[in-house]
Structure formats: C-alpha cells, structure tokens
C-alpha cells in the first residue's frame, strides 16, 4: 500500500455531462462507477475518500461555430476547474469521473495551473482517439475530441479559459497511448506539435510494458508528477461495451490493468480522470465495474 506517493487522501468529483459527445448517456457514468463500490474499495485500501458529489451542467446554452454546446461545456468545466483546484489546495488527490472527455479541459487546466509555481506536469492520455482537434480541424464539432489539444495550447483556447490565464502543458511531457482512430488532420496537428504518440500498432509490436515504461519516463522525468486521463473507449468493446464511441480492436482489460499498475508503481500519479462510461450501452455495469477496478489499480491496489 505504500507503492504510491504518500498522499492518502482522494477527492471524488463526478461530472454528469454528455454535451461534449454526439451519443448521449455518459452523463450517468459517475453513478455507474460509484455503484460498483469505488468509495468503499478505496477506503479499504487505506485512503481517506471525500465525495464532492457531481457537477451538473446547465440545461441550456449556445453552440459556437464548430463547437457544439460550447456554453454548457465551458460552464461545466469552469465549475470543475474550481473544484479540482480547491481539492489540490486541500492537499488531496483529484479523481474526476466523467462524463464525456470534454471535462479533461477543466480538470487538467486546474492541475497544470495549481502546480505552475513548482514546475510542469506530465500527461498520459489513454484513449482510442487523439482528442487533439481544435475548432478548425474538427469534422464533427464534438468537444470531447478537443481537450488534449486545448490543454497543450493548440486550441481551442476558449475551452480552457476560465479567467485564470491558462498554463499550457508542453507537448514534450505529453503522451497519447493506444490511439487507433485518429482523424487525418488531427494526426497531422499532433505531429506538428511534437506530441509523443504510441498508437495500437506500437503496443502490438513492443508490448504495453515497454510502451508504458517509456510513457512514464516522458511524462514523469523533469515534471512534478503525472496526470492520467483514461478514456474507457481505449479498451476493446468485448471488455468495455459501455462507452459512447466504441472502437474495435483496442487494448485488452489486462493491458489496461498493466498500464495503470505501472503508473501506480512509478509513484508519480498526481491526478486522474476516468471518462466515457456509458451505462445505457453497458452490459450489467460491466464497464462501470471495470472502471472502478482500474481506478483502484491506478491508486496502488495490491493484488498479492
Ligand atoms: Mn477521449
């Protein structure tokens, strides 16, 4: 249980939003993950767990050109930014349950800003998608495809502007893992930005252990710690059917466990999002339970 850094306090913050995605239902994700017994299990591991409840997005709001439901996404992220920042000020670890992935714009921005006086953070983004579009490159206007680009300062800047003067995370410390459904313009933008990308083909060739060791080095060396943004759509639908944008031939549940276990072993995890659990599409909360297990492993659950 001492594998992780010695912070033993976790704040759970749920975000009931699906306005950033085309398909609805991930707004119920936080409930499904809690229902799997997450709080009880984290406490069993010796954590002090505070549940800060769920952020509920406003019902109405305007869309902008190429940014569907911008106002709702932005208002929700502003609340999340404040909640995550407060959690860090209290000395606790933020654990954010989505909701669609647009919420990472709020959570990562808060972590980057909070640690700004100490140094840069690193980001490991495990996802079938790049989430590296901006309002110019997007083909759909869905904002859950933009947060990684936004927190790195490659736009849309309005997505991460909550009046705080955003601190952008240098791509040199950012890693995308398990992508296998990139849009072409998005992939070109990632290359131009110098993003570190380990797509599925790299995991096939080198194995998850090798890839995660390198990802942890990139995100962890010379930084104050690593933020993990985990989208369950990275996991192949046989194991994680309950997600908004399923993509065939993703990583296995075992590869996902290995990835988060290695992150726990590194002692560098400072904050985490677990997003895109869709209970409507799930089978008997299989994906919700898997999400809960992955979170425990990321926080250093000892199997043996
Ligand atoms: Mn995503």
PDB file of C-alpha atoms and ligand atoms in Angstrom:
ATOM      1  CA  UNK A   1       0.000   0.000   0.000  1.00  0.00           C
ATOM      2  CA  UNK A   2       2.993   2.298   0.161  1.00  0.00           C
ATOM      3  CA  UNK A   3       3.707   1.898  -3.511  1.00  0.00           C
ATOM      4  CA  UNK A   4       2.166   5.253  -4.402  1.00  0.00           C
ATOM      5  CA  UNK A   5       3.363   8.641  -3.224  1.00  0.00           C
ATOM      6  CA  UNK A   6       2.359   9.114   0.377  1.00  0.00           C
ATOM      7  CA  UNK A   7      -0.739  11.201  -0.262  1.00  0.00           C
ATOM      8  CA  UNK A   8      -3.563   9.037   1.082  1.00  0.00           C
ATOM      9  CA  UNK A   9      -6.455  11.464   0.527  1.00  0.00           C
ATOM     10  CA  UNK A  10      -8.638  11.299  -2.563  1.00  0.00           C
ATOM     11  CA  UNK A  11     -11.479  13.630  -3.546  1.00  0.00           C
ATOM     12  CA  UNK A  12     -14.004  12.152  -5.966  1.00  0.00           C
ATOM     13  CA  UNK A  13     -15.618  14.683  -8.288  1.00  0.00           C
ATOM     14  CA  UNK A  14     -18.265  13.451 -10.743  1.00  0.00           C
ATOM     15  CA  UNK A  15     -19.345  15.360 -13.834  1.00  0.00           C
ATOM     16  CA  UNK A  16     -22.712  14.486 -15.316  1.00  0.00           C
ATOM     17  CA  UNK A  17     -22.092  15.803 -18.789  1.00  0.00           C
ATOM     18  CA  UNK A  18     -22.614  14.344 -22.231  1.00  0.00           C
ATOM     19  CA  UNK A  19     -22.966  17.602 -24.158  1.00  0.00           C
ATOM     20  CA  UNK A  20     -19.436  17.214 -25.486  1.00  0.00           C
ATOM     21  CA  UNK A  21     -20.341  13.984 -27.276  1.00  0.00           C
ATOM     22  CA  UNK A  22     -22.734  13.030 -30.069  1.00  0.00           C
ATOM     23  CA  UNK A  23     -24.175   9.984 -28.345  1.00  0.00           C
ATOM     24  CA  UNK A  24     -25.866  10.583 -25.011  1.00  0.00           C
ATOM     25  CA  UNK A  25     -25.638   8.538 -21.813  1.00  0.00           C
ATOM     26  CA  UNK A  26     -22.147   9.106 -20.412  1.00  0.00           C
ATOM     27  CA  UNK A  27     -23.676  11.707 -18.088  1.00  0.00           C
ATOM     28  CA  UNK A  28     -24.697   8.692 -15.980  1.00  0.00           C
ATOM     29  CA  UNK A  29     -21.124   7.405 -15.837  1.00  0.00           C
ATOM     30  CA  UNK A  30     -20.258   8.737 -12.360  1.00  0.00           C
ATOM     31  CA  UNK A  31     -23.268   6.943 -10.877  1.00  0.00           C
ATOM     32  CA  UNK A  32     -22.331   3.623 -12.509  1.00  0.00           C
ATOM     33  CA  UNK A  33     -18.735   3.809 -11.278  1.00  0.00           C
ATOM     34  CA  UNK A  34     -19.834   4.720  -7.751  1.00  0.00           C
ATOM     35  CA  UNK A  35     -22.400   1.916  -7.850  1.00  0.00           C
ATOM     36  CA  UNK A  36     -19.589  -0.568  -8.472  1.00  0.00           C
ATOM     37  CA  UNK A  37     -18.360   0.200  -4.932  1.00  0.00           C
ATOM     38  CA  UNK A  38     -15.462   2.531  -5.691  1.00  0.00           C
ATOM     39  CA  UNK A  39     -15.567   4.551  -2.465  1.00  0.00           C
ATOM     40  CA  UNK A  40     -15.762   1.556  -0.172  1.00  0.00           C
ATOM     41  CA  UNK A  41     -12.939  -0.183  -2.028  1.00  0.00           C
ATOM     42  CA  UNK A  42     -10.631   2.850  -1.972  1.00  0.00           C
ATOM     43  CA  UNK A  43     -11.246   3.191   1.763  1.00  0.00           C
ATOM     44  CA  UNK A  44     -10.384  -0.483   2.199  1.00  0.00           C
ATOM     45  CA  UNK A  45      -7.041   0.349   0.603  1.00  0.00           C
ATOM     46  CA  UNK A  46      -6.451   2.876   3.381  1.00  0.00           C
ATOM     47  CA  UNK A  47      -7.445   6.049   1.571  1.00  0.00           C
ATOM     48  CA  UNK A  48      -9.400   8.869   3.118  1.00  0.00           C
ATOM     49  CA  UNK A  49     -12.067   9.473   0.479  1.00  0.00           C
ATOM     50  CA  UNK A  50     -14.171  12.593   0.229  1.00  0.00           C
ATOM     51  CA  UNK A  51     -17.013  12.501  -2.244  1.00  0.00           C
ATOM     52  CA  UNK A  52     -17.611  16.005  -3.528  1.00  0.00           C
ATOM     53  CA  UNK A  53     -20.668  14.855  -5.469  1.00  0.00           C
ATOM     54  CA  UNK A  54     -21.464  15.574  -9.091  1.00  0.00           C
ATOM     55  CA  UNK A  55     -21.300  18.722 -11.143  1.00  0.00           C
ATOM     56  CA  UNK A  56     -24.496  19.118 -13.177  1.00  0.00           C
ATOM     57  CA  UNK A  57     -24.234  21.110 -16.398  1.00  0.00           C
ATOM     58  CA  UNK A  58     -26.702  23.886 -17.216  1.00  0.00           C
ATOM     59  CA  UNK A  59     -29.640  22.680 -19.305  1.00  0.00           C
ATOM     60  CA  UNK A  60     -29.322  25.300 -21.983  1.00  0.00           C
ATOM     61  CA  UNK A  61     -26.596  27.222 -23.716  1.00  0.00           C
ATOM     62  CA  UNK A  62     -25.324  28.305 -27.077  1.00  0.00           C
ATOM     63  CA  UNK A  63     -23.220  26.415 -29.526  1.00  0.00           C
ATOM     64  CA  UNK A  64     -20.405  28.189 -31.316  1.00  0.00           C
ATOM     65  CA  UNK A  65     -19.253  27.519 -34.843  1.00  0.00           C
ATOM     66  CA  UNK A  66     -17.606  24.050 -34.810  1.00  0.00           C
ATOM     67  CA  UNK A  67     -18.006  23.806 -31.036  1.00  0.00           C
ATOM     68  CA  UNK A  68     -21.336  22.141 -30.248  1.00  0.00           C
ATOM     69  CA  UNK A  69     -22.840  23.101 -26.852  1.00  0.00           C
ATOM     70  CA  UNK A  70     -19.852  25.317 -26.126  1.00  0.00           C
ATOM     71  CA  UNK A  71     -21.582  27.299 -23.367  1.00  0.00           C
ATOM     72  CA  UNK A  72     -22.670  24.227 -21.435  1.00  0.00           C
ATOM     73  CA  UNK A  73     -19.315  22.510 -21.786  1.00  0.00           C
ATOM     74  CA  UNK A  74     -17.478  25.668 -20.742  1.00  0.00           C
ATOM     75  CA  UNK A  75     -19.717  26.477 -17.759  1.00  0.00           C
ATOM     76  CA  UNK A  76     -19.351  22.893 -16.532  1.00  0.00           C
ATOM     77  CA  UNK A  77     -15.592  22.946 -16.959  1.00  0.00           C
ATOM     78  CA  UNK A  78     -15.343  26.206 -15.062  1.00  0.00           C
ATOM     79  CA  UNK A  79     -17.067  24.567 -12.094  1.00  0.00           C
ATOM     80  CA  UNK A  80     -14.824  21.533 -12.418  1.00  0.00           C
ATOM     81  CA  UNK A  81     -11.716  23.702 -12.656  1.00  0.00           C
ATOM     82  CA  UNK A  82     -12.646  25.373  -9.367  1.00  0.00           C
ATOM     83  CA  UNK A  83     -13.470  22.074  -7.650  1.00  0.00           C
ATOM     84  CA  UNK A  84     -10.220  20.395  -8.742  1.00  0.00           C
ATOM     85  CA  UNK A  85      -8.159  23.458  -7.790  1.00  0.00           C
ATOM     86  CA  UNK A  86      -9.748  23.504  -4.325  1.00  0.00           C
ATOM     87  CA  UNK A  87      -9.029  19.798  -3.880  1.00  0.00           C
ATOM     88  CA  UNK A  88      -5.352  20.399  -4.686  1.00  0.00           C
ATOM     89  CA  UNK A  89      -5.229  23.351  -2.273  1.00  0.00           C
ATOM     90  CA  UNK A  90      -6.603  20.994   0.384  1.00  0.00           C
ATOM     91  CA  UNK A  91      -3.716  18.635  -0.330  1.00  0.00           C
ATOM     92  CA  UNK A  92      -5.925  15.877  -1.734  1.00  0.00           C
ATOM     93  CA  UNK A  93      -5.674  13.922  -4.993  1.00  0.00           C
ATOM     94  CA  UNK A  94      -8.419  14.775  -7.516  1.00  0.00           C
ATOM     95  CA  UNK A  95     -10.219  11.805  -9.069  1.00  0.00           C
ATOM     96  CA  UNK A  96     -12.651  13.019 -11.728  1.00  0.00           C
ATOM     97  CA  UNK A  97     -15.386  10.710 -13.015  1.00  0.00           C
ATOM     98  CA  UNK A  98     -16.967  11.517 -16.392  1.00  0.00           C
ATOM     99  CA  UNK A  99     -18.928  12.281 -18.252  1.00  0.00           C
ATOM    100  CA  UNK A 100     -17.588  12.784 -21.723  1.00  0.00           C
ATOM    101  CA  UNK A 101     -13.926  13.602 -22.239  1.00  0.00           C
ATOM    102  CA  UNK A 102     -14.515  17.353 -22.689  1.00  0.00           C
ATOM    103  CA  UNK A 103     -14.194  17.563 -18.887  1.00  0.00           C
ATOM    104  CA  UNK A 104     -10.443  16.990 -19.106  1.00  0.00           C
ATOM    105  CA  UNK A 105     -10.203  20.606 -20.261  1.00  0.00           C
ATOM    106  CA  UNK A 106     -11.344  21.654 -16.787  1.00  0.00           C
ATOM    107  CA  UNK A 107      -9.500  19.061 -14.724  1.00  0.00           C
ATOM    108  CA  UNK A 108      -6.112  19.190 -16.467  1.00  0.00           C
ATOM    109  CA  UNK A 109      -6.174  23.002 -16.601  1.00  0.00           C
ATOM    110  CA  UNK A 110      -6.629  23.130 -12.845  1.00  0.00           C
ATOM    111  CA  UNK A 111      -3.802  20.669 -12.173  1.00  0.00           C
ATOM    112  CA  UNK A 112      -1.429  22.488 -14.552  1.00  0.00           C
ATOM    113  CA  UNK A 113      -2.272  25.865 -13.008  1.00  0.00           C
ATOM    114  CA  UNK A 114      -2.010  24.666  -9.418  1.00  0.00           C
ATOM    115  CA  UNK A 115       1.450  23.185  -9.966  1.00  0.00           C
ATOM    116  CA  UNK A 116       2.648  26.113 -12.130  1.00  0.00           C
ATOM    117  CA  UNK A 117       4.865  27.578  -9.356  1.00  0.00           C
ATOM    118  CA  UNK A 118       6.558  24.183  -8.828  1.00  0.00           C
ATOM    119  CA  UNK A 119       7.022  23.157 -12.461  1.00  0.00           C
ATOM    120  CA  UNK A 120       5.398  21.366 -15.350  1.00  0.00           C
ATOM    121  CA  UNK A 121       3.061  18.390 -15.103  1.00  0.00           C
ATOM    122  CA  UNK A 122       3.137  15.433 -17.479  1.00  0.00           C
ATOM    123  CA  UNK A 123       0.047  13.899 -19.062  1.00  0.00           C
ATOM    124  CA  UNK A 124      -0.629  10.303 -20.064  1.00  0.00           C
ATOM    125  CA  UNK A 125      -3.780  10.079 -22.175  1.00  0.00           C
ATOM    126  CA  UNK A 126      -5.010   6.526 -22.748  1.00  0.00           C
ATOM    127  CA  UNK A 127      -7.680   6.671 -25.445  1.00  0.00           C
ATOM    128  CA  UNK A 128      -8.752   5.148 -28.774  1.00  0.00           C
ATOM    129  CA  UNK A 129      -8.888   8.706 -30.105  1.00  0.00           C
ATOM    130  CA  UNK A 130      -6.398  11.553 -30.222  1.00  0.00           C
ATOM    131  CA  UNK A 131      -8.723  14.174 -28.725  1.00  0.00           C
ATOM    132  CA  UNK A 132      -6.371  16.576 -30.482  1.00  0.00           C
ATOM    133  CA  UNK A 133      -8.767  18.508 -32.708  1.00  0.00           C
ATOM    134  CA  UNK A 134      -9.482  22.183 -32.422  1.00  0.00           C
ATOM    135  CA  UNK A 135     -12.408  24.203 -33.775  1.00  0.00           C
ATOM    136  CA  UNK A 136     -10.695  24.451 -37.172  1.00  0.00           C
ATOM    137  CA  UNK A 137      -9.706  20.823 -37.676  1.00  0.00           C
ATOM    138  CA  UNK A 138     -12.793  19.129 -36.196  1.00  0.00           C
ATOM    139  CA  UNK A 139     -15.040  17.206 -38.568  1.00  0.00           C
ATOM    140  CA  UNK A 140     -17.922  16.867 -36.078  1.00  0.00           C
ATOM    141  CA  UNK A 141     -17.799  19.862 -33.718  1.00  0.00           C
ATOM    142  CA  UNK A 142     -17.988  17.470 -30.759  1.00  0.00           C
ATOM    143  CA  UNK A 143     -15.939  18.998 -27.976  1.00  0.00           C
ATOM    144  CA  UNK A 144     -14.836  15.698 -26.417  1.00  0.00           C
ATOM    145  CA  UNK A 145     -12.500  15.440 -29.399  1.00  0.00           C
ATOM    146  CA  UNK A 146     -10.630  18.615 -28.433  1.00  0.00           C
ATOM    147  CA  UNK A 147      -9.481  18.676 -24.772  1.00  0.00           C
ATOM    148  CA  UNK A 148      -5.953  17.283 -25.174  1.00  0.00           C
ATOM    149  CA  UNK A 149      -5.135  19.874 -27.832  1.00  0.00           C
ATOM    150  CA  UNK A 150      -6.709  22.613 -25.707  1.00  0.00           C
ATOM    151  CA  UNK A 151      -4.696  21.898 -22.544  1.00  0.00           C
ATOM    152  CA  UNK A 152      -1.498  21.906 -24.603  1.00  0.00           C
ATOM    153  CA  UNK A 153      -2.264  25.363 -26.000  1.00  0.00           C
ATOM    154  CA  UNK A 154      -3.079  24.234 -29.534  1.00  0.00           C
ATOM    155  CA  UNK A 155      -6.689  25.326 -29.280  1.00  0.00           C
ATOM    156  CA  UNK A 156      -9.470  25.929 -28.841  1.00  0.00           C
ATOM    157  CA  UNK A 157      -8.092  28.323 -26.220  1.00  0.00           C
ATOM    158  CA  UNK A 158     -11.618  29.343 -25.217  1.00  0.00           C
ATOM    159  CA  UNK A 159     -12.137  25.769 -23.975  1.00  0.00           C
ATOM    160  CA  UNK A 160      -9.565  26.196 -21.197  1.00  0.00           C
ATOM    161  CA  UNK A 161     -10.047  29.881 -20.413  1.00  0.00           C
ATOM    162  CA  UNK A 162     -11.880  30.279 -17.111  1.00  0.00           C
ATOM    163  CA  UNK A 163     -10.353  33.659 -16.354  1.00  0.00           C
ATOM    164  CA  UNK A 164      -7.268  32.052 -14.794  1.00  0.00           C
ATOM    165  CA  UNK A 165      -4.750  32.703 -17.596  1.00  0.00           C
ATOM    166  CA  UNK A 166      -4.283  29.083 -18.607  1.00  0.00           C
ATOM    167  CA  UNK A 167      -0.978  27.324 -18.070  1.00  0.00           C
ATOM    168  CA  UNK A 168      -0.477  25.125 -21.130  1.00  0.00           C
ATOM    169  CA  UNK A 169       1.259  21.784 -20.774  1.00  0.00           C
ATOM    170  CA  UNK A 170       4.295  21.375 -23.073  1.00  0.00           C
ATOM    171  CA  UNK A 171       3.819  18.501 -25.520  1.00  0.00           C
ATOM    172  CA  UNK A 172       7.310  17.271 -24.606  1.00  0.00           C
ATOM    173  CA  UNK A 173       5.732  15.902 -21.392  1.00  0.00           C
ATOM    174  CA  UNK A 174       2.525  14.607 -23.017  1.00  0.00           C
ATOM    175  CA  UNK A 175       1.879  11.075 -24.224  1.00  0.00           C
ATOM    176  CA  UNK A 176      -1.009   9.575 -26.159  1.00  0.00           C
ATOM    177  CA  UNK A 177      -1.302   5.818 -25.628  1.00  0.00           C
ATOM    178  CA  UNK A 178      -3.417   3.248 -27.523  1.00  0.00           C
ATOM    179  CA  UNK A 179      -4.839   5.526 -30.191  1.00  0.00           C
ATOM    180  CA  UNK A 180      -6.207   3.759 -33.247  1.00  0.00           C
ATOM    181  CA  UNK A 181      -8.895   6.082 -34.551  1.00  0.00           C
ATOM    182  CA  UNK A 182      -7.255   9.401 -35.436  1.00  0.00           C
ATOM    183  CA  UNK A 183      -8.704  11.873 -37.892  1.00  0.00           C
ATOM    184  CA  UNK A 184      -6.138  12.670 -40.588  1.00  0.00           C
ATOM    185  CA  UNK A 185      -5.940  16.440 -39.921  1.00  0.00           C
ATOM    186  CA  UNK A 186      -5.791  15.678 -36.195  1.00  0.00           C
ATOM    187  CA  UNK A 187      -2.837  13.310 -36.637  1.00  0.00           C
ATOM    188  CA  UNK A 188      -1.030  15.925 -38.723  1.00  0.00           C
ATOM    189  CA  UNK A 189      -1.570  18.514 -35.977  1.00  0.00           C
ATOM    190  CA  UNK A 190      -0.196  16.119 -33.352  1.00  0.00           C
ATOM    191  CA  UNK A 191       2.925  15.512 -35.418  1.00  0.00           C
ATOM    192  CA  UNK A 192       3.417  19.231 -35.932  1.00  0.00           C
ATOM    193  CA  UNK A 193       3.073  19.845 -32.204  1.00  0.00           C
ATOM    194  CA  UNK A 194       5.688  17.225 -31.352  1.00  0.00           C
ATOM    195  CA  UNK A 195       3.266  15.034 -29.435  1.00  0.00           C
ATOM    196  CA  UNK A 196       4.510  11.686 -28.142  1.00  0.00           C
ATOM    197  CA  UNK A 197       2.152   9.102 -29.616  1.00  0.00           C
ATOM    198  CA  UNK A 198       2.176   5.331 -29.089  1.00  0.00           C
ATOM    199  CA  UNK A 199      -0.663   4.035 -31.246  1.00  0.00           C
ATOM    200  CA  UNK A 200      -2.032   0.476 -31.031  1.00  0.00           C
ATOM    201  CA  UNK A 201       0.480  -0.699 -33.616  1.00  0.00           C
ATOM    202  CA  UNK A 202       3.325   0.210 -31.225  1.00  0.00           C
ATOM    203  CA  UNK A 203       1.633  -1.697 -28.401  1.00  0.00           C
ATOM    204  CA  UNK A 204       1.262  -4.709 -30.721  1.00  0.00           C
ATOM    205  CA  UNK A 205       4.938  -4.645 -31.613  1.00  0.00           C
ATOM    206  CA  UNK A 206       6.574  -3.692 -28.335  1.00  0.00           C
ATOM    207  CA  UNK A 207       4.009  -4.676 -25.722  1.00  0.00           C
ATOM    208  CA  UNK A 208       2.243  -2.498 -23.166  1.00  0.00           C
ATOM    209  CA  UNK A 209       5.016  -2.876 -20.585  1.00  0.00           C
ATOM    210  CA  UNK A 210       7.645  -1.339 -22.859  1.00  0.00           C
ATOM    211  CA  UNK A 211       5.307   1.418 -24.045  1.00  0.00           C
ATOM    212  CA  UNK A 212       4.183   2.422 -20.552  1.00  0.00           C
ATOM    213  CA  UNK A 213       7.751   2.438 -19.232  1.00  0.00           C
ATOM    214  CA  UNK A 214       8.607   4.949 -21.939  1.00  0.00           C
ATOM    215  CA  UNK A 215       5.387   6.920 -21.439  1.00  0.00           C
ATOM    216  CA  UNK A 216       6.085   7.247 -17.701  1.00  0.00           C
ATOM    217  CA  UNK A 217       9.608   8.393 -18.437  1.00  0.00           C
ATOM    218  CA  UNK A 218       8.403  11.049 -20.897  1.00  0.00           C
ATOM    219  CA  UNK A 219       5.625  12.333 -18.625  1.00  0.00           C
ATOM    220  CA  UNK A 220       7.420  11.799 -15.339  1.00  0.00           C
ATOM    221  CA  UNK A 221      11.011  12.940 -15.834  1.00  0.00           C
ATOM    222  CA  UNK A 222      11.545  16.599 -15.021  1.00  0.00           C
ATOM    223  CA  UNK A 223       7.916  17.114 -14.023  1.00  0.00           C
ATOM    224  CA  UNK A 224       6.174  17.431 -10.663  1.00  0.00           C
ATOM    225  CA  UNK A 225       4.033  14.401 -11.483  1.00  0.00           C
ATOM    226  CA  UNK A 226       1.696  12.768 -13.976  1.00  0.00           C
ATOM    227  CA  UNK A 227      -1.974  13.374 -14.715  1.00  0.00           C
ATOM    228  CA  UNK A 228      -3.710  10.287 -16.118  1.00  0.00           C
ATOM    229  CA  UNK A 229      -6.676  10.861 -18.401  1.00  0.00           C
ATOM    230  CA  UNK A 230      -8.214   7.450 -19.057  1.00  0.00           C
ATOM    231  CA  UNK A 231     -10.946   7.074 -21.663  1.00  0.00           C
ATOM    232  CA  UNK A 232     -12.555   3.622 -21.408  1.00  0.00           C
ATOM    233  CA  UNK A 233     -13.005   3.553 -25.181  1.00  0.00           C
ATOM    234  CA  UNK A 234      -9.299   2.656 -25.349  1.00  0.00           C
ATOM    235  CA  UNK A 235     -10.352  -0.791 -24.133  1.00  0.00           C
ATOM    236  CA  UNK A 236     -11.767  -3.101 -26.766  1.00  0.00           C
ATOM    237  CA  UNK A 237     -15.596  -3.355 -26.689  1.00  0.00           C
ATOM    238  CA  UNK A 238     -15.536  -7.049 -25.661  1.00  0.00           C
ATOM    239  CA  UNK A 239     -14.316  -5.867 -22.246  1.00  0.00           C
ATOM    240  CA  UNK A 240     -15.761  -2.356 -22.205  1.00  0.00           C
ATOM    241  CA  UNK A 241     -19.017  -2.293 -24.179  1.00  0.00           C
ATOM    242  CA  UNK A 242     -20.443   0.603 -22.166  1.00  0.00           C
ATOM    243  CA  UNK A 243     -18.853   3.580 -23.839  1.00  0.00           C
ATOM    244  CA  UNK A 244     -20.049   6.358 -26.105  1.00  0.00           C
ATOM    245  CA  UNK A 245     -17.687   5.958 -29.033  1.00  0.00           C
ATOM    246  CA  UNK A 246     -16.655   2.294 -29.155  1.00  0.00           C
ATOM    247  CA  UNK A 247     -13.816   1.341 -31.500  1.00  0.00           C
ATOM    248  CA  UNK A 248     -12.987  -2.274 -32.364  1.00  0.00           C
ATOM    249  CA  UNK A 249      -9.597  -3.853 -31.694  1.00  0.00           C
ATOM    250  CA  UNK A 250      -8.495  -1.752 -28.736  1.00  0.00           C
ATOM    251  CA  UNK A 251      -6.363  -2.778 -25.769  1.00  0.00           C
ATOM    252  CA  UNK A 252      -7.437  -5.689 -23.586  1.00  0.00           C
ATOM    253  CA  UNK A 253      -8.532  -5.304 -19.985  1.00  0.00           C
ATOM    254  CA  UNK A 254      -5.214  -6.904 -18.926  1.00  0.00           C
ATOM    255  CA  UNK A 255      -3.212  -4.368 -20.925  1.00  0.00           C
ATOM    256  CA  UNK A 256      -5.233  -1.596 -19.292  1.00  0.00           C
ATOM    257  CA  UNK A 257      -4.507  -3.017 -15.843  1.00  0.00           C
ATOM    258  CA  UNK A 258      -0.808  -3.310 -16.620  1.00  0.00           C
ATOM    259  CA  UNK A 259      -0.716   0.325 -17.745  1.00  0.00           C
ATOM    260  CA  UNK A 260      -2.284   1.712 -14.577  1.00  0.00           C
ATOM    261  CA  UNK A 261      -0.342  -0.649 -12.292  1.00  0.00           C
ATOM    262  CA  UNK A 262       2.906   0.640 -13.747  1.00  0.00           C
ATOM    263  CA  UNK A 263       1.730   4.178 -13.189  1.00  0.00           C
ATOM    264  CA  UNK A 264       0.939   3.333  -9.566  1.00  0.00           C
ATOM    265  CA  UNK A 265       4.383   1.755  -9.152  1.00  0.00           C
ATOM    266  CA  UNK A 266       6.013   4.918 -10.509  1.00  0.00           C
ATOM    267  CA  UNK A 267       4.655   6.906  -7.547  1.00  0.00           C
ATOM    268  CA  UNK A 268       4.097   9.826  -9.903  1.00  0.00           C
ATOM    269  CA  UNK A 269       0.317   9.897 -10.302  1.00  0.00           C
ATOM    270  CA  UNK A 270      -0.983  13.233  -9.011  1.00  0.00           C
ATOM    271  CA  UNK A 271      -4.485  13.308 -10.510  1.00  0.00           C
ATOM    272  CA  UNK A 272      -6.786  11.231 -12.690  1.00  0.00           C
ATOM    273  CA  UNK A 273      -9.839  11.356 -14.948  1.00  0.00           C
ATOM    274  CA  UNK A 274     -11.846   8.258 -15.811  1.00  0.00           C
ATOM    275  CA  UNK A 275     -14.277   9.131 -18.591  1.00  0.00           C
ATOM    276  CA  UNK A 276     -16.802   7.990 -21.191  1.00  0.00           C
ATOM    277  CA  UNK A 277     -18.530   5.186 -19.269  1.00  0.00           C
ATOM    278  CA  UNK A 278     -21.997   4.895 -20.834  1.00  0.00           C
ATOM    279  CA  UNK A 279     -24.365   2.816 -18.652  1.00  0.00           C
ATOM    280  CA  UNK A 280     -27.076   2.753 -21.348  1.00  0.00           C
ATOM    281  CA  UNK A 281     -24.825   0.813 -23.690  1.00  0.00           C
ATOM    282  CA  UNK A 282     -23.264  -1.289 -20.926  1.00  0.00           C
ATOM    283  CA  UNK A 283     -23.970  -4.919 -20.014  1.00  0.00           C
ATOM    284  CA  UNK A 284     -24.892  -5.267 -16.325  1.00  0.00           C
ATOM    285  CA  UNK A 285     -22.466  -2.475 -15.386  1.00  0.00           C
ATOM    286  CA  UNK A 286     -19.505  -4.455 -16.720  1.00  0.00           C
ATOM    287  CA  UNK A 287     -17.745  -1.276 -17.873  1.00  0.00           C
ATOM    288  CA  UNK A 288     -18.619   0.617 -14.702  1.00  0.00           C
ATOM    289  CA  UNK A 289     -17.090  -2.168 -12.613  1.00  0.00           C
ATOM    290  CA  UNK A 290     -14.018  -2.330 -14.827  1.00  0.00           C
ATOM    291  CA  UNK A 291     -13.597   1.440 -14.450  1.00  0.00           C
ATOM    292  CA  UNK A 292     -13.764   1.120 -10.668  1.00  0.00           C
ATOM    293  CA  UNK A 293     -11.145  -1.668 -10.706  1.00  0.00           C
ATOM    294  CA  UNK A 294      -8.841   0.333 -12.972  1.00  0.00           C
ATOM    295  CA  UNK A 295      -9.022   3.316 -10.646  1.00  0.00           C
ATOM    296  CA  UNK A 296      -8.105   1.152  -7.654  1.00  0.00           C
ATOM    297  CA  UNK A 297      -5.156  -0.305  -9.528  1.00  0.00           C
ATOM    298  CA  UNK A 298      -4.007   3.174 -10.554  1.00  0.00           C
ATOM    299  CA  UNK A 299      -4.010   4.137  -6.885  1.00  0.00           C
ATOM    300  CA  UNK A 300      -1.876   1.175  -5.920  1.00  0.00           C
ATOM    301  CA  UNK A 301      -4.177  -1.695  -5.049  1.00  0.00           C
ATOM    302  CA  UNK A 302      -2.044  -4.647  -4.097  1.00  0.00           C
ATOM    303  CA  UNK A 303      -3.132  -7.944  -5.597  1.00  0.00           C
ATOM    304  CA  UNK A 304      -0.627 -10.170  -3.818  1.00  0.00           C
TER     305      UNK A 304
HETATM  306 MN1  LIG B   1     -11.289  10.635 -25.258  1.00  0.00          MN
END
